[in-house]
PDB file of C-alpha atoms in Angstrom:
ATOM      1  CA  MET A 621      74.959  85.031  63.567  1.00 46.00           C
ATOM      2  CA  GLN A 622      73.736  83.500  60.316  1.00 49.00           C
ATOM      3  CA  GLN A 623      75.550  84.442  57.116  1.00 50.00           C
ATOM      4  CA  THR A 624      73.424  85.159  54.098  1.00 51.00           C
ATOM      5  CA  ARG A 625      74.644  85.451  50.566  1.00 50.00           C
ATOM      6  CA  ILE A 626      73.738  88.862  49.176  1.00 50.00           C
ATOM      7  CA  SER A 627      73.616  87.874  45.553  1.00 52.00           C
ATOM      8  CA  SER A 628      74.284  85.298  42.889  1.00 61.00           C
ATOM      9  CA  PHE A 629      75.799  87.959  40.632  1.00 68.00           C
ATOM     10  CA  ARG A 630      79.471  87.919  39.693  1.00 80.00           C
ATOM     11  CA  PHE A 631      80.008  91.537  38.587  1.00 81.00           C
ATOM     12  CA  LEU A 632      79.037  95.023  39.742  1.00 81.00           C
ATOM     13  CA  ILE A 633      79.466  97.947  37.367  1.00 80.00           C
ATOM     14  CA  ARG A 634      79.243 101.271  39.148  1.00 81.00           C
ATOM     15  CA  ASP A 635      80.165 104.869  38.675  1.00 79.00           C
ATOM     16  CA  ARG A 636      82.551 106.852  40.853  1.00 79.00           C
ATOM     17  CA  ASP A 637      79.910 108.435  43.087  1.00 78.00           C
ATOM     18  CA  ALA A 638      80.948 109.188  46.666  1.00 78.00           C
ATOM     19  CA  LYS A 639      78.014 107.155  48.009  1.00 80.00           C
ATOM     20  CA  PHE A 640      80.045 104.004  47.244  1.00 78.00           C
ATOM     21  CA  THR A 641      82.435 103.749  50.169  1.00 79.00           C
ATOM     22  CA  THR A 642      85.413 101.507  50.774  1.00 80.00           C
ATOM     23  CA  SER A 643      83.385  99.415  53.202  1.00 81.00           C
ATOM     24  CA  SER A 644      80.668  98.747  50.595  1.00 78.00           C
ATOM     25  CA  GLY A 645      83.356  97.566  48.197  1.00 82.00           C
ATOM     26  CA  THR A 646      84.719  95.263  50.886  1.00 86.00           C
ATOM     27  CA  VAL A 647      81.284  93.678  51.316  1.00 84.00           C
ATOM     28  CA  PHE A 648      80.975  92.958  47.581  1.00 83.00           C
ATOM     29  CA  ARG A 649      84.529  91.618  47.304  1.00 84.00           C
ATOM     30  CA  GLY A 650      83.814  89.383  50.305  1.00 85.00           C
ATOM     31  CA  GLU A 651      81.028  87.813  48.228  1.00 83.00           C
ATOM     32  CA  ASN A 652      83.436  87.257  45.301  1.00 86.00           C
ATOM     33  CA  ILE A 653      81.780  89.970  43.229  1.00 86.00           C
ATOM     34  CA  THR A 654      84.125  91.785  40.873  1.00 88.00           C
ATOM     35  CA  ILE A 655      83.639  95.568  40.988  1.00 87.00           C
ATOM     36  CA  THR A 656      84.260  97.534  37.810  1.00 85.00           C
ATOM     37  CA  LYS A 657      84.167 101.318  37.880  1.00 83.00           C
ATOM     38  CA  THR A 658      83.155 103.385  34.888  1.00 83.00           C
ATOM     39  CA  PRO A 659      85.935 105.586  33.516  1.00 84.00           C
ATOM     40  CA  PRO A 660      86.361 109.011  35.177  1.00 82.00           C
ATOM     41  CA  ARG A 661      84.658 112.023  33.566  1.00 80.00           C
ATOM     42  CA  THR A 662      82.571 109.921  31.184  1.00 79.00           C
ATOM     43  CA  PRO A 663      78.933 110.608  32.056  1.00 74.00           C
ATOM     44  CA  ARG A 664      77.644 108.555  29.112  1.00 79.00           C
ATOM     45  CA  ALA A 665      79.541 105.406  30.049  1.00 77.00           C
ATOM     46  CA  ASN A 666      76.694 104.160  32.218  1.00 74.00           C
ATOM     47  CA  CYS A 667      73.824 105.114  29.888  1.00 79.00           C
ATOM     48  CA  TYR A 668      73.230 101.605  28.497  1.00 77.00           C
ATOM     49  CA  ALA A 669      72.949 100.045  31.933  1.00 77.00           C
ATOM     50  CA  GLU A 670      70.689 102.856  33.132  1.00 82.00           C
ATOM     51  CA  ARG A 671      68.423 102.476  30.101  1.00 84.00           C
ATOM     52  CA  PHE A 672      68.148  98.729  30.681  1.00 84.00           C
ATOM     53  CA  VAL A 673      67.306  99.281  34.352  1.00 87.00           C
ATOM     54  CA  ARG A 674      64.637 101.825  33.358  1.00 91.00           C
ATOM     55  CA  THR A 675      63.170  99.312  30.898  1.00 90.00           C
ATOM     56  CA  VAL A 676      63.130  96.504  33.470  1.00 91.00           C
ATOM     57  CA  ARG A 677      61.485  98.750  36.052  1.00 92.00           C
ATOM     58  CA  GLY A 678      58.869 100.114  33.659  1.00 91.00           C
ATOM     59  CA  GLU A 679      57.937  96.787  32.093  1.00 88.00           C
ATOM     60  CA  CYS A 680      58.424  94.416  35.001  1.00 89.00           C
ATOM     61  CA  THR A 681      59.441  95.185  38.577  1.00 90.00           C
ATOM     62  CA  ASP A 682      57.259  98.281  39.078  1.00 91.00           C
ATOM     63  CA  ARG A 683      54.232  96.085  38.309  1.00 87.00           C
ATOM     64  CA  ILE A 684      55.021  93.205  40.668  1.00 88.00           C
ATOM     65  CA  LEU A 685      55.283  93.082  44.435  1.00 90.00           C
ATOM     66  CA  ILE A 686      58.603  91.319  45.023  1.00 90.00           C
ATOM     67  CA  SER A 687      58.482  89.301  48.235  1.00 91.00           C
ATOM     68  CA  ASN A 688      62.091  88.110  48.698  1.00 91.00           C
ATOM     69  CA  GLU A 689      65.434  87.545  46.951  1.00 87.00           C
ATOM     70  CA  HIS A 690      64.393  84.190  45.494  1.00 90.00           C
ATOM     71  CA  HIS A 691      61.251  85.760  44.010  1.00 90.00           C
ATOM     72  CA  ALA A 692      63.274  88.702  42.623  1.00 89.00           C
ATOM     73  CA  THR A 693      65.782  86.336  41.008  1.00 88.00           C
ATOM     74  CA  LYS A 694      62.992  84.278  39.437  1.00 89.00           C
ATOM     75  CA  VAL A 695      61.165  87.353  38.105  1.00 90.00           C
ATOM     76  CA  LEU A 696      64.328  88.988  36.736  1.00 90.00           C
ATOM     77  CA  SER A 697      65.494  85.734  35.131  1.00 89.00           C
ATOM     78  CA  GLY A 698      62.138  85.362  33.412  1.00 88.00           C
ATOM     79  CA  TYR A 699      62.237  88.965  32.230  1.00 89.00           C
ATOM     80  CA  ALA A 700      65.828  88.640  30.964  1.00 88.00           C
ATOM     81  CA  GLN A 701      64.824  85.560  28.957  1.00 87.00           C
ATOM     82  CA  HIS A 702      61.867  87.479  27.495  1.00 87.00           C
ATOM     83  CA  TYR A 703      64.002  90.587  26.825  1.00 86.00           C
ATOM     84  CA  ASN A 704      66.674  88.662  24.909  1.00 86.00           C
ATOM     85  CA  SER A 705      64.473  86.147  23.089  1.00 84.00           C
ATOM     86  CA  HIS A 706      61.094  87.753  22.393  1.00 80.00           C
ATOM     87  CA  ARG A 707      60.942  91.488  23.102  1.00 83.00           C
ATOM     88  CA  PRO A 708      61.264  93.573  19.910  1.00 80.00           C
ATOM     89  CA  HIS A 709      64.094  96.120  19.919  1.00 79.00           C
ATOM     90  CA  GLN A 710      63.802  99.226  17.761  1.00 79.00           C
ATOM     91  CA  ALA A 711      67.549  99.317  17.025  1.00 78.00           C
ATOM     92  CA  LEU A 712      67.382  95.713  15.753  1.00 80.00           C
ATOM     93  CA  GLU A 713      64.510  96.332  13.307  1.00 78.00           C
ATOM     94  CA  GLN A 714      61.930  95.000  15.791  1.00 79.00           C
ATOM     95  CA  ARG A 715      63.859  91.759  16.398  1.00 81.00           C
ATOM     96  CA  ALA A 716      65.029  90.354  19.693  1.00 81.00           C
ATOM     97  CA  PRO A 717      68.800  90.149  20.333  1.00 82.00           C
ATOM     98  CA  ASN A 718      68.770  86.320  20.169  1.00 82.00           C
ATOM     99  CA  ASP A 719      66.476  86.207  17.134  1.00 76.00           C
ATOM    100  CA  GLU A 720      68.725  86.816  14.096  1.00 68.00           C
ATOM    101  CA  HIS A 721      66.818  84.535  11.729  1.00 65.00           C
ATOM    102  CA  ARG A 722      63.332  86.020  11.985  1.00 60.00           C
ATOM    103  CA  PRO A 723      62.466  88.475   9.188  1.00 57.00           C
ATOM    104  CA  ALA A 724      62.253  92.098  10.310  1.00 53.00           C
ATOM    105  CA  ALA A 725      58.574  92.505   9.423  1.00 53.00           C
ATOM    106  CA  MET A 726      56.227  89.548   9.667  1.00 59.00           C
ATOM    107  CA  PRO A 727      52.779  90.132   8.227  1.00 62.00           C
ATOM    108  CA  ILE A 728      50.332  88.100  10.285  1.00 64.00           C
ATOM    109  CA  ASP A 729      47.045  86.930   8.829  1.00 71.00           C
ATOM    110  CA  GLY A 730      44.484  84.972  10.761  1.00 77.00           C
ATOM    111  CA  VAL A 731      44.151  84.156  14.440  1.00 82.00           C
ATOM    112  CA  ILE A 732      46.657  85.523  16.939  1.00 82.00           C
ATOM    113  CA  ARG A 733      47.306  83.824  20.283  1.00 84.00           C
ATOM    114  CA  ARG A 734      48.492  85.447  23.478  1.00 84.00           C
ATOM    115  CA  HIS A 735      50.956  83.814  25.871  1.00 82.00           C
ATOM    116  CA  ARG A 736      51.200  85.336  29.347  1.00 85.00           C
ATOM    117  CA  VAL A 737      54.683  85.814  30.827  1.00 81.00           C
ATOM    118  CA  LEU A 738      55.301  86.609  34.507  1.00 80.00           C
ATOM    119  CA  SER A 739      51.656  86.052  35.449  1.00 75.00           C
ATOM    120  CA  GLY A 740      50.388  88.377  32.741  1.00 76.00           C
ATOM    121  CA  VAL A 741      52.700  91.339  33.401  1.00 81.00           C
ATOM    122  CA  ILE A 742      54.084  90.735  29.917  1.00 82.00           C
ATOM    123  CA  ASN A 743      52.203  89.247  26.984  1.00 80.00           C
ATOM    124  CA  LYS A 744      53.719  87.578  23.934  1.00 78.00           C
ATOM    125  CA  TYR A 745      51.679  87.277  20.746  1.00 77.00           C
ATOM    126  CA  HIS A 746      52.141  84.769  17.927  1.00 74.00           C
ATOM    127  CA  PRO A 747      50.097  83.436  15.032  1.00 77.00           C
ATOM    128  CA  ALA A 748      47.955  80.413  15.847  1.00 74.00           C
ATOM    129  CA  THR A 749      49.009  77.265  14.070  1.00 69.00           C
TER     130      THR A 749
END
């Protein structure tokens, strides 16, 4: 029987739901994935991860037919790069997390160019130079 690696991820953060059994934990630990459980009786502990997943689904994966694990990894890596470097975040005054030096509001005059990301699922706009 051929062994396949289930993931290239190193960590799994999960809640304490009964659907996660001991055998599922054994599978993840067998792949050298560290499992971290959210604290008991803290329903808001997972809200940030759930919000990120909802954002990824709404802006990316629900719009693309994923064909295999390699394709999923490529798409999610591209989206993560976009999310952290270019996507405006309301809590950061419309800046991206990795974009501390850009002014909060940039008035743009003139021609605007569009750059397609993930085959046009996401579009980035910037002033033409």
